mmCIF file of C-alpha atoms in Angstrom:
data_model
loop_
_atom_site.group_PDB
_atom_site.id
_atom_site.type_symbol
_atom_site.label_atom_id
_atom_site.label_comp_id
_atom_site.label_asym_id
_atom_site.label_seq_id
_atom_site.Cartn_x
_atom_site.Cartn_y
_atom_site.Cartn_z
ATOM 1 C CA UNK A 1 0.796 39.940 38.613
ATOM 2 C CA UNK A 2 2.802 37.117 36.841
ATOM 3 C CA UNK A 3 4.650 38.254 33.897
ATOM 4 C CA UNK A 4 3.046 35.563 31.849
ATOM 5 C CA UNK A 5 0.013 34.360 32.033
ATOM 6 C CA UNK A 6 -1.356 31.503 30.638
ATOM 7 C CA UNK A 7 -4.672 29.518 30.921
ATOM 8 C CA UNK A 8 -3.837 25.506 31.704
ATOM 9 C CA UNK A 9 -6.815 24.244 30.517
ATOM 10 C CA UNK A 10 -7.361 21.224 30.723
ATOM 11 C CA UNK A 11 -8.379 21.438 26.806
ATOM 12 C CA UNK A 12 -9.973 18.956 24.752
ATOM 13 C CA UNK A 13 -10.785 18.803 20.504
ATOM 14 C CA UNK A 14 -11.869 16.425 18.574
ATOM 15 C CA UNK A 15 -9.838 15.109 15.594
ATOM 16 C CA UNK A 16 -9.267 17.714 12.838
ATOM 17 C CA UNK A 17 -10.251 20.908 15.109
ATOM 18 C CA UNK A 18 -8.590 24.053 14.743
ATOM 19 C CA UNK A 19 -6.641 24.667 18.828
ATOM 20 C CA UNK A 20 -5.872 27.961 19.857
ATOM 21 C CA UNK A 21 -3.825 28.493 22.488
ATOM 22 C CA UNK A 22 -3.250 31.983 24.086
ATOM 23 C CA UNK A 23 -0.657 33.600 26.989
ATOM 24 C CA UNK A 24 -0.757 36.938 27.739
ATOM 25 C CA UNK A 25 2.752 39.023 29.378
ATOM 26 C CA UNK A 26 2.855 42.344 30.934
ATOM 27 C CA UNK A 27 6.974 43.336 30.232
ATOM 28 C CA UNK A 28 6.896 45.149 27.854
ATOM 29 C CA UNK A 29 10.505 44.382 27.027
ATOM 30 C CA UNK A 30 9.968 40.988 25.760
ATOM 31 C CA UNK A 31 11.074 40.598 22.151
ATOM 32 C CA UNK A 32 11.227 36.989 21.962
ATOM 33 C CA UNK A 33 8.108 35.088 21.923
ATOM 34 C CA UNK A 34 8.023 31.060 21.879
ATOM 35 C CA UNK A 35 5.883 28.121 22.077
ATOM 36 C CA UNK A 36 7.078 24.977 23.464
ATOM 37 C CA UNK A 37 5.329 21.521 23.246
ATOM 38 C CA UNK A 38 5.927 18.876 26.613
ATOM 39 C CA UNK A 39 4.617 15.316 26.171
ATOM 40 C CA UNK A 40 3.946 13.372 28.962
ATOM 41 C CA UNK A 41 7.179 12.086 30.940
ATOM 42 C CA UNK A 42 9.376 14.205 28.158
ATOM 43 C CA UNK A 43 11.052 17.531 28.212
ATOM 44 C CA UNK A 44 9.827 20.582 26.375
ATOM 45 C CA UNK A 45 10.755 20.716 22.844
ATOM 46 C CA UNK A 46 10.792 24.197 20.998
ATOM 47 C CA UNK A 47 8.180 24.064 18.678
ATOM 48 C CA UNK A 48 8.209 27.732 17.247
ATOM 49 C CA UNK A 49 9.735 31.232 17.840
ATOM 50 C CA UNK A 50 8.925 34.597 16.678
ATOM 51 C CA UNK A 51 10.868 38.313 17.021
ATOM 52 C CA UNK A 52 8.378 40.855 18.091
ATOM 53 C CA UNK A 53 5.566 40.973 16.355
ATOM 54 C CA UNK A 54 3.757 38.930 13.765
ATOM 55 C CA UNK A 55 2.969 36.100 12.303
ATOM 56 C CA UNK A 56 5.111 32.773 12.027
ATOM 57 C CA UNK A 57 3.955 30.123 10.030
ATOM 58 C CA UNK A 58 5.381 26.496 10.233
ATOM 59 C CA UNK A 59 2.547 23.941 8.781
ATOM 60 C CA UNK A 60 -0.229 23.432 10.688
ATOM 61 C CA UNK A 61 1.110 25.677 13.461
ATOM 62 C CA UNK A 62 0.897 29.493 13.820
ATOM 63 C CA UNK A 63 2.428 31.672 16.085
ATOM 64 C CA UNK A 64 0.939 34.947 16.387
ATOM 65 C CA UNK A 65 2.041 37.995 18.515
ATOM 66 C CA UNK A 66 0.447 41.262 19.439
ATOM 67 C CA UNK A 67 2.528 43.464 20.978
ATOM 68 C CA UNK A 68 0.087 46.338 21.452
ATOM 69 C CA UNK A 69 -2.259 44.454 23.273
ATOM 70 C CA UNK A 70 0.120 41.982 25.249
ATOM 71 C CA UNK A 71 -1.164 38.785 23.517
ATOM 72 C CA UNK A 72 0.644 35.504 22.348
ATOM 73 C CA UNK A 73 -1.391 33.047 20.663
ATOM 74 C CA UNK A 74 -0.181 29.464 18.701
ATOM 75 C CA UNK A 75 -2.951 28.178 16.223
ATOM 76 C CA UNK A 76 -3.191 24.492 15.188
ATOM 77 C CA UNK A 77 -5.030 23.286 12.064
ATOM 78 C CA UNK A 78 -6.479 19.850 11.318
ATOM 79 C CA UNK A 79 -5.202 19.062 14.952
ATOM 80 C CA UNK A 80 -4.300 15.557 15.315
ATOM 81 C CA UNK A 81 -4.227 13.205 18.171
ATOM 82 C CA UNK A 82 -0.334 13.020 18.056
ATOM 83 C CA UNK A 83 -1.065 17.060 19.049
ATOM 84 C CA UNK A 84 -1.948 15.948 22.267
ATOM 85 C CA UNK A 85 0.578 17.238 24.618
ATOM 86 C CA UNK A 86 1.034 20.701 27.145
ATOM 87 C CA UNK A 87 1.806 23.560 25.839
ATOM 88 C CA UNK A 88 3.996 26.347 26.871
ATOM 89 C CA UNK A 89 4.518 29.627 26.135
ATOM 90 C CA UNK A 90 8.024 31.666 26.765
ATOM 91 C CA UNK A 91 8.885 35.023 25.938
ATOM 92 C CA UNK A 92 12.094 36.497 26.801
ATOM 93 C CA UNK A 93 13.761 39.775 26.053
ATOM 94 C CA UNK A 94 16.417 41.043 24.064
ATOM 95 C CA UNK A 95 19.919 40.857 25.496
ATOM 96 C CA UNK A 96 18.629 38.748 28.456
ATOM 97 C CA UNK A 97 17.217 35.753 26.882
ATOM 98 C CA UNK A 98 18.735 33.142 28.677
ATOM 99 C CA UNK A 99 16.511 33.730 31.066
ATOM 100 C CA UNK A 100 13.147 32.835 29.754
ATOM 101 C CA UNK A 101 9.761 33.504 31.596
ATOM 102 C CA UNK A 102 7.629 30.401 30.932
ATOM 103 C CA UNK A 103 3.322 29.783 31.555
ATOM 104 C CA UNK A 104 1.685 27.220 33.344
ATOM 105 C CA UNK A 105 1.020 25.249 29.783
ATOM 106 C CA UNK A 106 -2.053 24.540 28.374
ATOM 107 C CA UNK A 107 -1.999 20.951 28.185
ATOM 108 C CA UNK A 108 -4.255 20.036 24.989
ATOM 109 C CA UNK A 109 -5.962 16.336 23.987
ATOM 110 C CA UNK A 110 -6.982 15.901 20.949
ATOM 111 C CA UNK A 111 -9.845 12.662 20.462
ATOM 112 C CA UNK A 112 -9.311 10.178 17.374
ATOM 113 C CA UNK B 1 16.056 14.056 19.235
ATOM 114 C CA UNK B 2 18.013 16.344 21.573
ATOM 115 C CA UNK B 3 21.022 14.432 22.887
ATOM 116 C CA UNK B 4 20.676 15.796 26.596
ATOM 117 C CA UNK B 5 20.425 13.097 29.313
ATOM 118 C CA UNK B 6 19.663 13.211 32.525
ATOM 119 C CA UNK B 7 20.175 10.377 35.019
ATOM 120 C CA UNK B 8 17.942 9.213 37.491
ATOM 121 C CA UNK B 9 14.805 10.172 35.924
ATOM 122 C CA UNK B 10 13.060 9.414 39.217
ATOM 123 C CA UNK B 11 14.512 9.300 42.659
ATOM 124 C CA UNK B 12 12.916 8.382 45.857
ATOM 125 C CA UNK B 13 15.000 9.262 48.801
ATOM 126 C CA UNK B 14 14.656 10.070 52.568
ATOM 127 C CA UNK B 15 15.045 13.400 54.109
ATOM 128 C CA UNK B 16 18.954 14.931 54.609
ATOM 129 C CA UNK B 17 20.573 12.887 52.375
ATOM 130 C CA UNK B 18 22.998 13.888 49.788
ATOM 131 C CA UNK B 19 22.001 13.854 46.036
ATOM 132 C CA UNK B 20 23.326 14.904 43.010
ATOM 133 C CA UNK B 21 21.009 14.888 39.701
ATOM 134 C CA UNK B 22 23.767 14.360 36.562
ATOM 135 C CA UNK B 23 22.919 15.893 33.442
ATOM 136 C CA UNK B 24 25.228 15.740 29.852
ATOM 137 C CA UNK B 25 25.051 16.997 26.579
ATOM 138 C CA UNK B 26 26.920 15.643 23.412
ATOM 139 C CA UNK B 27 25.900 19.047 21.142
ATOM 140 C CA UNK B 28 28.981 20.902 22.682
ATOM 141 C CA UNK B 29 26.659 23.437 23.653
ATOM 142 C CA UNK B 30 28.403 26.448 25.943
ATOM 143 C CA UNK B 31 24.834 27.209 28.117
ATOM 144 C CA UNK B 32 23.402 25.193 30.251
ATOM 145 C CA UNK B 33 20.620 25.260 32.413
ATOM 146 C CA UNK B 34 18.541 23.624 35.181
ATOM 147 C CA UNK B 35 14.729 24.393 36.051
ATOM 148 C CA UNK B 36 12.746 23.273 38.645
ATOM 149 C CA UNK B 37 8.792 22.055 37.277
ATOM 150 C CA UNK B 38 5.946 21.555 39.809
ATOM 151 C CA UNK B 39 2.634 19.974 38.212
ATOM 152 C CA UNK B 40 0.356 22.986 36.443
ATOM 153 C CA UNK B 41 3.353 25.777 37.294
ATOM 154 C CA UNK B 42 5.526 27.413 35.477
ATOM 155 C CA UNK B 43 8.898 26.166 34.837
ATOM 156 C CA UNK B 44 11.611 28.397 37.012
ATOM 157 C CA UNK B 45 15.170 28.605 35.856
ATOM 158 C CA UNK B 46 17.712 27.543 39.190
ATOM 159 C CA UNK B 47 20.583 27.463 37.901
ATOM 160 C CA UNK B 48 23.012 28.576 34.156
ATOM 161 C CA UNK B 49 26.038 28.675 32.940
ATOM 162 C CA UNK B 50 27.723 30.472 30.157
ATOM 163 C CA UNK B 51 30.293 27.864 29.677
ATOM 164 C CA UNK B 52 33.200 26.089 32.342
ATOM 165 C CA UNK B 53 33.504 27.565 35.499
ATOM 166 C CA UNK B 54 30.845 29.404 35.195
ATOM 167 C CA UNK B 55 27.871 28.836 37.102
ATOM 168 C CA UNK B 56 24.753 31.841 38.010
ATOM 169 C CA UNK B 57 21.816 31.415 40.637
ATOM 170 C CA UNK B 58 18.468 31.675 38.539
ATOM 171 C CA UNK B 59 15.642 33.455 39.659
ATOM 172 C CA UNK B 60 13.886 31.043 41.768
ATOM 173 C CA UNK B 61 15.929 30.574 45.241
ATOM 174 C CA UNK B 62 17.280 27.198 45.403
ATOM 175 C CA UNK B 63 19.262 25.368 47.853
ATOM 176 C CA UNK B 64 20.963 23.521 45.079
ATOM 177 C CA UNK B 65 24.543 23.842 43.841
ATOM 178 C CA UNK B 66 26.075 23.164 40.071
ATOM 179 C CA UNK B 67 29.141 22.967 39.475
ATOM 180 C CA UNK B 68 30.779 23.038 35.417
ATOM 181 C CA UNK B 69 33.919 21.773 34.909
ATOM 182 C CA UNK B 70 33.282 20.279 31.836
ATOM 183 C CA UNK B 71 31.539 21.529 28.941
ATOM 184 C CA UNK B 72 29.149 18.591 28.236
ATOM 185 C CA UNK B 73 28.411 18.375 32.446
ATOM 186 C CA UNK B 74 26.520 20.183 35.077
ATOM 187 C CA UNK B 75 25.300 18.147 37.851
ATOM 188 C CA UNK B 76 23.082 19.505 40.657
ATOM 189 C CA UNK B 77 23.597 18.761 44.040
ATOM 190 C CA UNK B 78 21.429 19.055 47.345
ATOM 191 C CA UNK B 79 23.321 18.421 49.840
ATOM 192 C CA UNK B 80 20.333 17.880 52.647
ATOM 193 C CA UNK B 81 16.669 17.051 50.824
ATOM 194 C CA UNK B 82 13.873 17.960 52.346
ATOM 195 C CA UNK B 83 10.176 17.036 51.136
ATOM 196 C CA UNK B 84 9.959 20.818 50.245
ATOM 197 C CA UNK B 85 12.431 19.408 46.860
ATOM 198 C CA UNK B 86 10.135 17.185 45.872
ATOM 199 C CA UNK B 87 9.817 18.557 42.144
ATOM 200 C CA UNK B 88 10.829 18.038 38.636
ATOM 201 C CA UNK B 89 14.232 19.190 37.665
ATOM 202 C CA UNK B 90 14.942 19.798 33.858
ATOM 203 C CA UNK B 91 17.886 20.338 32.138
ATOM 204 C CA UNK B 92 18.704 22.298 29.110
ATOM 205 C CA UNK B 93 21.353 23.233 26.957
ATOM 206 C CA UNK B 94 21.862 26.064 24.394
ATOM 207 C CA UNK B 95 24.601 26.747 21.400
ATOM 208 C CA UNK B 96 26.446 29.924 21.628
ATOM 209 C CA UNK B 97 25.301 30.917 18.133
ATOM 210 C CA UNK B 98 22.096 30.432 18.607
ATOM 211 C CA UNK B 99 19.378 32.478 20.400
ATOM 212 C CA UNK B 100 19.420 30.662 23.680
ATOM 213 C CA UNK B 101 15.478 30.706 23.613
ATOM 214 C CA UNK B 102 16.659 27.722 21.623
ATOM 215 C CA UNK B 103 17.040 25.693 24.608
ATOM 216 C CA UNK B 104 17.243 21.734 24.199
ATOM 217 C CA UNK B 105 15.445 19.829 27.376
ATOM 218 C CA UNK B 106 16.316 16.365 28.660
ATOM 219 C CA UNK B 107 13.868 14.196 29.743
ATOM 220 C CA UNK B 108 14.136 15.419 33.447
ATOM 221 C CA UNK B 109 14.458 14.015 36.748
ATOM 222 C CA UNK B 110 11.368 13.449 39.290
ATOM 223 C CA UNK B 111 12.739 13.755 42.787
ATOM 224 C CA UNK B 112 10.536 12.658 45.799
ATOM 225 C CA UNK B 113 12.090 13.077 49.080
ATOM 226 C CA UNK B 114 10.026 11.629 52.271
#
């Protein structure tokens, strides 16, 4: 079993959709929990973080963690096409996170 | 923008030849890191260092060597590629007092060896 799990899609919205985007892990010693965003031909770019669990708000993005069930989701509001891009989740734990455990990516278009 | 560059950012070379795959940073970050990214898998961390002249083997195996000598520097080399390196290879850097889930990307480098 991977320790992250993620589904890649392909995934495609139409302008002004809410996205959700889900991983699931099976350590249950990850404490850090992050979503990163890769356009095409780019490198990933850290798009949000969160400590254990909860909520994280950040504009249209949320980042939401479960740690009873195992479940990392990232929500996008009033998605836009400029949205359009893969994205990965990471989680890493506490005391080791250099070494973060990345998905597949979910790589997302959104249609003007 | 990240200032983390990586030069080339795509390579076509034959099989058992030498490369190295040069990566710099301007943040004066102490980590650094290298990943290797096939299409639709995960990223896998190769190689990191805490800072100069220190280097650690990741946990995907990797025939690759870095080397950091300088703080804003850590080239990969292969010294005999084989089509089975035929992959993305990202860089990253990380500050010292930061979380290094923090980790800045450059742009990568898309190696095809035939």
């Amino acid at each position: 079993q991977k320790e992250v799990e993620q589904d890649p899609g392909p995934l495609s919205v139409p302008e002004g959709a809410i996205v959700s985007l889900n991983c699931t892990y099976s350590n249950s010693a990850f404490q850090y929990f992050m979503w990163y965003r890769q356009y095409s031909r780019k490198g990933p770019e850290l798009l949000m973080y969160t400590y254990s669990s909860g909520n994280k708000e950040d504009g249209r993005f949320t980042a939401q963690v479960d740690k009873s069930s195992k479940y990392i989701s990232l929500f996008i509001r009033d998605s836009q096409p400029s949205d359009s891009a893969t994205y990965l989740c990471a989680t890493a734990t506490q005391g080791g996170s250099e070494k973060l455990v990345f998905g597949k990516g979910t790589k997302l278009t959104v249609n003007p | 923008e990240a200032d983390i560059y990586q030069t080339p950012r795509y390579l076509v070379i034959g099989t058992g030849k030498k490369i190295t795959l040069e990566c710099s940073q301007t943040m004066g970050h102490d980590k650094m890191y290298w990943y290797q990214q096939d299409p639709g898998m995960e990223l896998h961390l190769i190689h990191y260092s805490y800072g100069v002249n220190s280097t650690e083997k990741g946990d995907l195996s990797s025939e690759s060597t870095v080397s950091r000598i300088r703080t804003e520097h850590f080239p990969l080399t292969l010294e005999s590629a084989r089509p089975s390196h035929t992959s993305q290879y990202l860089c990253a850097s990380s500050d010292r007092g930061t979380a290094s889930y923090e980790q800045y990307f450059g742009p990568g480098t898309r190696l095809t060896v035939t």
